[in-house]
């Protein structure tokens, strides 16, 4: 057997192995996605971080808002756990995010602040 023949066989075996591996990966189900919820979550996290950095949120307000975001993340994980996010589950997530958005706005615009609270 010549060098070129053995290299050709090696390349063929590697190509078949790669194709088989890709076939296995293609059969794995993809987790359900919630792109709107994920985008809103990122924006709300940024709003909380900006409020904490600017001093418009106290440490206590920041912790409360972060816990609220954690509850939304848990609800999202629960909704995704069975492999599909139903219309009802999406609606619930959006309502939770609406409430969180209002809470962030209220906390950032109340008379309290890190500088006013002495933090």
Coordinates of C-alpha atoms in Angstrom, one line a residue:
X1 CA 0.0 0.0 0.0
X2 CA 1.4 3.4 -1.0
X3 CA 1.5 6.5 1.1
X4 CA -1.1 8.2 -1.1
X5 CA -3.5 5.3 -0.8
X6 CA -3.2 5.2 3.0
X7 CA -3.7 9.0 3.2
X8 CA -6.8 8.7 0.9
X9 CA -8.2 6.0 3.2
X10 CA -7.5 8.1 6.3
X11 CA -9.1 11.2 4.8
X12 CA -12.2 9.1 3.8
X13 CA -12.5 7.6 7.3
X14 CA -12.2 11.0 8.9
X15 CA -14.8 12.5 6.5
X16 CA -17.2 9.7 7.3
X17 CA -16.6 10.0 11.0
X18 CA -17.3 13.8 10.8
X19 CA -20.5 13.3 8.8
X20 CA -21.7 10.7 11.4
X21 CA -21.0 13.1 14.2
X22 CA -22.8 15.9 12.5
X23 CA -25.8 13.6 11.9
X24 CA -25.9 12.8 15.6
X25 CA -25.8 16.5 16.5
X26 CA -28.5 17.4 14.1
X27 CA -30.9 14.9 15.8
X28 CA -30.5 16.5 19.2
X29 CA -33.6 18.6 20.0
X30 CA -32.9 22.3 20.4
X31 CA -34.2 23.9 23.5
X32 CA -37.1 26.2 23.1
X33 CA -36.2 29.8 22.7
X34 CA -37.6 33.0 24.1
X35 CA -35.7 35.7 22.2
X36 CA -38.1 38.6 23.3
X37 CA -37.9 37.6 26.9
X38 CA -34.2 37.2 26.8
X39 CA -33.8 40.6 25.2
X40 CA -36.0 42.3 27.7
X41 CA -34.1 40.5 30.5
X42 CA -30.8 41.9 29.3
X43 CA -32.2 45.4 29.0
X44 CA -33.7 45.2 32.5
X45 CA -30.4 43.9 33.9
X46 CA -28.6 46.9 32.3
X47 CA -31.1 49.3 33.7
X48 CA -30.6 47.9 37.2
X49 CA -26.8 48.0 36.8
X50 CA -26.9 51.6 35.5
X51 CA -29.2 52.6 38.4
X52 CA -26.8 51.0 40.9
X53 CA -23.8 52.7 39.3
X54 CA -25.4 56.1 39.1
X55 CA -26.7 56.0 42.7
X56 CA -30.3 56.3 41.8
X57 CA -30.8 52.8 43.4
X58 CA -29.9 51.9 46.9
X59 CA -28.2 48.7 47.7
X60 CA -31.5 47.3 49.1
X61 CA -33.5 48.3 46.0
X62 CA -30.8 46.7 43.8
X63 CA -31.0 43.4 45.7
X64 CA -34.8 43.4 45.5
X65 CA -34.8 44.0 41.8
X66 CA -32.1 41.4 41.2
X67 CA -34.2 38.9 43.2
X68 CA -37.2 39.7 41.0
X69 CA -35.1 39.1 37.9
X70 CA -34.1 35.8 39.4
X71 CA -37.7 34.8 39.8
X72 CA -38.4 35.6 36.2
X73 CA -35.4 33.5 35.2
X74 CA -36.8 30.6 37.2
X75 CA -40.2 31.0 35.6
X76 CA -38.6 31.0 32.2
X77 CA -36.5 27.8 33.0
X78 CA -39.7 26.2 34.2
X79 CA -41.5 27.1 31.0
X80 CA -38.7 25.7 28.9
X81 CA -38.4 22.5 31.0
X82 CA -40.9 20.4 29.0
X83 CA -39.4 21.4 25.7
X84 CA -41.9 23.9 24.6
X85 CA -43.0 27.4 25.8
X86 CA -46.8 27.7 25.4
X87 CA -48.6 30.9 24.6
X88 CA -49.9 31.0 28.2
X89 CA -46.3 30.7 29.5
X90 CA -45.0 33.4 27.2
X91 CA -47.9 35.7 28.4
X92 CA -47.0 35.0 32.0
X93 CA -43.3 35.8 31.4
X94 CA -44.2 39.0 29.6
X95 CA -46.5 40.1 32.5
X96 CA -43.7 39.3 35.0
X97 CA -41.3 41.4 33.0
X98 CA -43.8 44.3 32.7
X99 CA -44.2 44.3 36.4
X100 CA -40.4 44.2 36.9
X101 CA -40.0 47.1 34.4
X102 CA -42.4 49.2 36.4
X103 CA -40.6 48.3 39.6
X104 CA -37.3 49.3 38.1
X105 CA -38.7 52.6 37.0
X106 CA -40.3 53.3 40.3
X107 CA -37.1 52.5 42.3
X108 CA -34.9 54.6 40.0
X109 CA -37.2 57.6 40.2
X110 CA -38.2 57.7 43.8
X111 CA -36.7 60.1 46.3
X112 CA -34.4 57.4 47.6
X113 CA -30.9 57.0 46.2
X114 CA -27.6 55.6 47.3
X115 CA -26.3 59.2 48.1
X116 CA -29.6 60.1 49.9
X117 CA -29.6 57.0 51.9
X118 CA -26.0 57.5 53.1
X119 CA -24.5 54.5 51.2

